[in-house]
GROMACS .gro file of N, CA and C in nm:
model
  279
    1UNK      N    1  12.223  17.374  -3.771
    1UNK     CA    2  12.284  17.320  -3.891
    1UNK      C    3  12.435  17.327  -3.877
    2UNK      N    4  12.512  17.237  -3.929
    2UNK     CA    5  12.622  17.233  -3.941
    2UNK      C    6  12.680  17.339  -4.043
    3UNK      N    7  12.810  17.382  -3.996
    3UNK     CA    8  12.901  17.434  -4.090
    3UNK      C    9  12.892  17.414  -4.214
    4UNK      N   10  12.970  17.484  -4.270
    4UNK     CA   11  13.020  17.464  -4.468
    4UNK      C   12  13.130  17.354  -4.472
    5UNK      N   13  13.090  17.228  -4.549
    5UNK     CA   14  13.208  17.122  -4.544
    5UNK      C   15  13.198  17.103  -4.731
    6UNK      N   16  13.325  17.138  -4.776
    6UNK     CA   17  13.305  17.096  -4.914
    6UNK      C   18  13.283  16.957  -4.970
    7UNK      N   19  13.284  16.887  -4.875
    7UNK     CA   20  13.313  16.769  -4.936
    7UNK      C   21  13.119  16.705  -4.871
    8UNK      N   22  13.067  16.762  -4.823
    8UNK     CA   23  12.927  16.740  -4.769
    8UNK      C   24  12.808  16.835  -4.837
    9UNK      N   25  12.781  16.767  -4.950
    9UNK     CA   26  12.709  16.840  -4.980
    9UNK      C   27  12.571  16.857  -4.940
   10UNK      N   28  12.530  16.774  -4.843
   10UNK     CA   29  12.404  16.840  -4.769
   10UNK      C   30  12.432  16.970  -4.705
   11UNK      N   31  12.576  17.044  -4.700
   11UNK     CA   32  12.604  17.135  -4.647
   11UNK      C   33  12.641  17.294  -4.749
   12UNK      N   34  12.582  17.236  -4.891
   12UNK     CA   35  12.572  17.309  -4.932
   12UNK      C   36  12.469  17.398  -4.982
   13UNK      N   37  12.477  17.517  -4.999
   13UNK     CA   38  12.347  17.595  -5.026
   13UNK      C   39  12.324  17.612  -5.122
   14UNK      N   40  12.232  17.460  -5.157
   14UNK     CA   41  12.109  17.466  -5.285
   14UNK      C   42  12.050  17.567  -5.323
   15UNK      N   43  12.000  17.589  -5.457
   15UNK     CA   44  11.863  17.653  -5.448
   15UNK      C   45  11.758  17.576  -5.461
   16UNK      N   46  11.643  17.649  -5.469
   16UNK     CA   47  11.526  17.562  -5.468
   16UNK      C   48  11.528  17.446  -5.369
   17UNK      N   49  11.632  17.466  -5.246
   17UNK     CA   50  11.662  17.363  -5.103
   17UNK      C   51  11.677  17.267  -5.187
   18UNK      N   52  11.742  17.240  -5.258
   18UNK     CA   53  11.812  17.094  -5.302
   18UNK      C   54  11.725  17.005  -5.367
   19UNK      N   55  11.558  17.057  -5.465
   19UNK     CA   56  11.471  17.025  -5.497
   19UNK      C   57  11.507  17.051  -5.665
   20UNK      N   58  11.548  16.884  -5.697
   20UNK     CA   59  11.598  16.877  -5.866
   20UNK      C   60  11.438  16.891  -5.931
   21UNK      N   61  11.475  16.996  -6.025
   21UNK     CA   62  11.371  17.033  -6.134
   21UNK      C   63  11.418  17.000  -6.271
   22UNK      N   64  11.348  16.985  -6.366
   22UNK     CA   65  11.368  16.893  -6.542
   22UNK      C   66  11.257  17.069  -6.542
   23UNK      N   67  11.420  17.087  -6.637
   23UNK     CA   68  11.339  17.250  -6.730
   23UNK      C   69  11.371  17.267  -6.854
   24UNK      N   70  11.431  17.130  -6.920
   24UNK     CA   71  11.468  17.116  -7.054
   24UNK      C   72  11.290  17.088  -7.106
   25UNK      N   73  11.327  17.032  -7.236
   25UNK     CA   74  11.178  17.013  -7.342
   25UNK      C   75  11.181  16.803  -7.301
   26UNK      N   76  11.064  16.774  -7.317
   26UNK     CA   77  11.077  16.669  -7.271
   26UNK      C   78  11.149  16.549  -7.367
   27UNK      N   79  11.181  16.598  -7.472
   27UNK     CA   80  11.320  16.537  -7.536
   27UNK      C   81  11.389  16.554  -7.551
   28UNK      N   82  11.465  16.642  -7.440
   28UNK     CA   83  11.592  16.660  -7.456
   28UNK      C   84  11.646  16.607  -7.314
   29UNK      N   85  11.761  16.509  -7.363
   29UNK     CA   86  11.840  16.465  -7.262
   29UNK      C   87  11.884  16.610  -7.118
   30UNK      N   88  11.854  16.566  -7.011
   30UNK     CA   89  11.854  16.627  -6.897
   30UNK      C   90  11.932  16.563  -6.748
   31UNK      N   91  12.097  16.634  -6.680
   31UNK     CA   92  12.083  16.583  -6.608
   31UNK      C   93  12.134  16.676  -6.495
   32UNK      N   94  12.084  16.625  -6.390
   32UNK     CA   95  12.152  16.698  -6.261
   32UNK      C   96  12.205  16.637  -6.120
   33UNK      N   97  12.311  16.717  -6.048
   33UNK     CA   98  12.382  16.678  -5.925
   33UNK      C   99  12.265  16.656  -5.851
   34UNK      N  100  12.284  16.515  -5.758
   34UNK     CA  101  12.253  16.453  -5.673
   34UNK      C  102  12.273  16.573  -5.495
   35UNK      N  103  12.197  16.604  -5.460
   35UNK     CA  104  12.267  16.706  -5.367
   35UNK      C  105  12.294  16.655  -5.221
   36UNK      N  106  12.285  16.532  -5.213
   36UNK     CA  107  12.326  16.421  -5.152
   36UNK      C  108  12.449  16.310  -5.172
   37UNK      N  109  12.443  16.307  -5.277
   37UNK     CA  110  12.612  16.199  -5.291
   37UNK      C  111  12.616  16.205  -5.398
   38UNK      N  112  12.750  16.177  -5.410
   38UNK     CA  113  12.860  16.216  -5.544
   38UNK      C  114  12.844  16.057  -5.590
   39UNK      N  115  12.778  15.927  -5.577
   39UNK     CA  116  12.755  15.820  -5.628
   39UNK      C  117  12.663  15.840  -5.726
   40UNK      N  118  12.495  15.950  -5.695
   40UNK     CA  119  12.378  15.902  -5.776
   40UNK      C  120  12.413  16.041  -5.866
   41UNK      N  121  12.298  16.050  -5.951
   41UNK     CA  122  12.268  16.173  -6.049
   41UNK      C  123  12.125  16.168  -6.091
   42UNK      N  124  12.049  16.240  -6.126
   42UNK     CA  125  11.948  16.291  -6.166
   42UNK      C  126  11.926  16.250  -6.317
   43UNK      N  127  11.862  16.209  -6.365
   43UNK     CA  128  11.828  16.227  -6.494
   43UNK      C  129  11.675  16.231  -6.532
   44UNK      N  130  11.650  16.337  -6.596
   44UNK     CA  131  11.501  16.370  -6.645
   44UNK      C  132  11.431  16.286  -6.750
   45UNK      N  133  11.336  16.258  -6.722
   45UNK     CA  134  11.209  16.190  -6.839
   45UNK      C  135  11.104  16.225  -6.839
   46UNK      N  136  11.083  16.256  -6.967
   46UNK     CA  137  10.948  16.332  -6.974
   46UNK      C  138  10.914  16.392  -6.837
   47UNK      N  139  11.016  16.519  -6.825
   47UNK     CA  140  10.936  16.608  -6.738
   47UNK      C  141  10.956  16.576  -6.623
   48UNK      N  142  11.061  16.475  -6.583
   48UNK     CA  143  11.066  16.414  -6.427
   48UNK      C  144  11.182  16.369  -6.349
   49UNK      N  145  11.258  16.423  -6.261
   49UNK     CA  146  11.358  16.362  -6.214
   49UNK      C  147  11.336  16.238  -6.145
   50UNK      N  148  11.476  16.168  -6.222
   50UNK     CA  149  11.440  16.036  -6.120
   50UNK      C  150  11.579  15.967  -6.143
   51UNK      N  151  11.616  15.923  -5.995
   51UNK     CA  152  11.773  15.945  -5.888
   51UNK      C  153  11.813  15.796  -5.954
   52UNK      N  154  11.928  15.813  -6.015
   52UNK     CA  155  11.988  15.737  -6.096
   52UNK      C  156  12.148  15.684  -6.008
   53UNK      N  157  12.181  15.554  -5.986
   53UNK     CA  158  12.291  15.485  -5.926
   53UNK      C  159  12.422  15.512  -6.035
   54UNK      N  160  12.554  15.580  -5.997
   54UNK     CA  161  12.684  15.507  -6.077
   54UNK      C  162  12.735  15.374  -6.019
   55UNK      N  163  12.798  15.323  -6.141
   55UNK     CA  164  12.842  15.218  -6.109
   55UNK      C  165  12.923  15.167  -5.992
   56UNK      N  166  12.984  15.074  -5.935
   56UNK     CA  167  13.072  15.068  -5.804
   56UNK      C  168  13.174  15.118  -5.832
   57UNK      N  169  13.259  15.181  -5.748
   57UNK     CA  170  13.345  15.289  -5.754
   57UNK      C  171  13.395  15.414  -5.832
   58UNK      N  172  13.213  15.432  -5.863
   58UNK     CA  173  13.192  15.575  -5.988
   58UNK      C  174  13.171  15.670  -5.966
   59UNK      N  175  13.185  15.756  -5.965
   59UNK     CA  176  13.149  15.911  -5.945
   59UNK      C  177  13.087  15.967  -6.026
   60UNK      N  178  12.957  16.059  -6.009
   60UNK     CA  179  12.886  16.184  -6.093
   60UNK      C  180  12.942  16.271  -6.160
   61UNK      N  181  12.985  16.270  -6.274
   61UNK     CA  182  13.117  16.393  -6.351
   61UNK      C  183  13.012  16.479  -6.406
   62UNK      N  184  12.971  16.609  -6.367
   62UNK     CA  185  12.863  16.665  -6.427
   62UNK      C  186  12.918  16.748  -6.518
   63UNK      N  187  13.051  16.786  -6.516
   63UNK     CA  188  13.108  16.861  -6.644
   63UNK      C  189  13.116  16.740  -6.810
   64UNK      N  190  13.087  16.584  -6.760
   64UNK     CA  191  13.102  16.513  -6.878
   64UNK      C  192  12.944  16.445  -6.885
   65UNK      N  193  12.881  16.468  -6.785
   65UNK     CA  194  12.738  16.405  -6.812
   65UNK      C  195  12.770  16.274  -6.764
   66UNK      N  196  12.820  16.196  -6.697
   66UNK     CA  197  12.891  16.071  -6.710
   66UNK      C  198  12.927  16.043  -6.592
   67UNK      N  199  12.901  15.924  -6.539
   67UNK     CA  200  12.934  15.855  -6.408
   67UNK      C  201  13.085  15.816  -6.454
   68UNK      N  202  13.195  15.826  -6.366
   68UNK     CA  203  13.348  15.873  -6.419
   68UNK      C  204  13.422  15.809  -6.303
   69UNK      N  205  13.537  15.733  -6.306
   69UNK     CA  206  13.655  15.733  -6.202
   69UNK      C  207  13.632  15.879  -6.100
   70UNK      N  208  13.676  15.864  -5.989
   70UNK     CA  209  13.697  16.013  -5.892
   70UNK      C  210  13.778  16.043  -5.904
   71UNK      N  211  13.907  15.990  -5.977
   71UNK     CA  212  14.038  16.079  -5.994
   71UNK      C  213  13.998  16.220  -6.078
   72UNK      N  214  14.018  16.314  -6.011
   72UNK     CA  215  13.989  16.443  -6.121
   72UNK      C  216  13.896  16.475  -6.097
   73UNK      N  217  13.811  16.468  -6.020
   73UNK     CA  218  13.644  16.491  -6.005
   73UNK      C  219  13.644  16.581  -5.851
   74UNK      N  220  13.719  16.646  -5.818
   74UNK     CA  221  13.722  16.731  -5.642
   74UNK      C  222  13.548  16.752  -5.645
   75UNK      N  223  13.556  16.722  -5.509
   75UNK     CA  224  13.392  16.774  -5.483
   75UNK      C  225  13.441  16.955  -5.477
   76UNK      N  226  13.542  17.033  -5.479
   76UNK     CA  227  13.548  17.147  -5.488
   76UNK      C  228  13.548  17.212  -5.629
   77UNK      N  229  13.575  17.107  -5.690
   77UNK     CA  230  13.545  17.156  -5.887
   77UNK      C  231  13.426  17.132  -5.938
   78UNK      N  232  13.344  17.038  -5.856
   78UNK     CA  233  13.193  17.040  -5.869
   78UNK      C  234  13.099  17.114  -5.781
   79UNK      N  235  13.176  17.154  -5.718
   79UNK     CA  236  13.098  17.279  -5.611
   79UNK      C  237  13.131  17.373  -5.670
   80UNK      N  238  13.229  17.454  -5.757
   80UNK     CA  239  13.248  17.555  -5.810
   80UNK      C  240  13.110  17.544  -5.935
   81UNK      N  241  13.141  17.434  -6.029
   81UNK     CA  242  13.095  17.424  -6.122
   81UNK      C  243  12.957  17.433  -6.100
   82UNK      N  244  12.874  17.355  -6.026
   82UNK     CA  245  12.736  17.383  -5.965
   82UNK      C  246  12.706  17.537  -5.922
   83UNK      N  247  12.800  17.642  -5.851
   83UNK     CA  248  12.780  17.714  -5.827
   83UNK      C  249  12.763  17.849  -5.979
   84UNK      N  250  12.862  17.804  -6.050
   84UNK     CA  251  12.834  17.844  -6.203
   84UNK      C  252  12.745  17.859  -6.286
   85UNK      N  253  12.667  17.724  -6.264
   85UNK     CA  254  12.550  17.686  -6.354
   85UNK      C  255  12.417  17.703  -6.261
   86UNK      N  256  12.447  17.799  -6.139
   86UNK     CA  257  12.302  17.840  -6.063
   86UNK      C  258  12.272  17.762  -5.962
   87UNK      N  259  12.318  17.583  -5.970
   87UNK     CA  260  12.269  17.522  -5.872
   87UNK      C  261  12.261  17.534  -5.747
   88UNK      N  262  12.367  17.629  -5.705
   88UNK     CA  263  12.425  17.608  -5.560
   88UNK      C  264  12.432  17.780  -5.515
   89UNK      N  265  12.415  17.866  -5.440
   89UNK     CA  266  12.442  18.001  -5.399
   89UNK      C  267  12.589  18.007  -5.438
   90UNK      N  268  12.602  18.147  -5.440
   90UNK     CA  269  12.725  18.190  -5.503
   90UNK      C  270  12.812  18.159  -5.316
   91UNK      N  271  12.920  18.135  -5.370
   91UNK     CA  272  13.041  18.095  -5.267
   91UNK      C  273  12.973  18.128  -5.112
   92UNK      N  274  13.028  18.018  -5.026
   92UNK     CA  275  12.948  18.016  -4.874
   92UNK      C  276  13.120  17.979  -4.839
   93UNK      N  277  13.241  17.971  -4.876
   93UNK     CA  278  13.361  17.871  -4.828
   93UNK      C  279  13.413  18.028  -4.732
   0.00000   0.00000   0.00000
């Protein structure tokens, strides 16, 4: 396996190996990082992830829920932030 690259997040250490789970109630809006590219996102339905496209030249803003411009969006403020909210092992940099 390759090194730690922040900006690669197949190179980061998931939990659950990078296997998106829906653990909200099945009506409640649900979403999660793509652990593959900063283009798609996750969003849950009834109970189910399923890999959602941003628009052309959009980025995954998971602090706004919202496919977003990349200005402001560091894959290192979403690697922190993922690492915050459990997704990701605590710091590997």
């Amino acid at each position: 396996m390759a090194g730690f690259d922040i900006n690669d997040r197949s190179s980061w250490n998931w939990v659950n190996g990078g296997e998106v789970t829906c653990e909200l109630s099945w009506d409640q809006d649900e979403y999660h990082l793509d652990p593959e590219s900063a283009v798609h996102f996750y969003q849950c339905s009834n109970g189910v992830p399923h890999r959602q496209p941003c628009g052309p030249g959009m980025v995954f803003n998971p602090r706004l829920m919202v496919c977003d411009h990349p200005q402001g969006n560091s894959e290192a403020e979403i690697y922190d932030w993922a690492v915050k909210i459990g997704q990701v092992a605590p710091d590997q940099r």
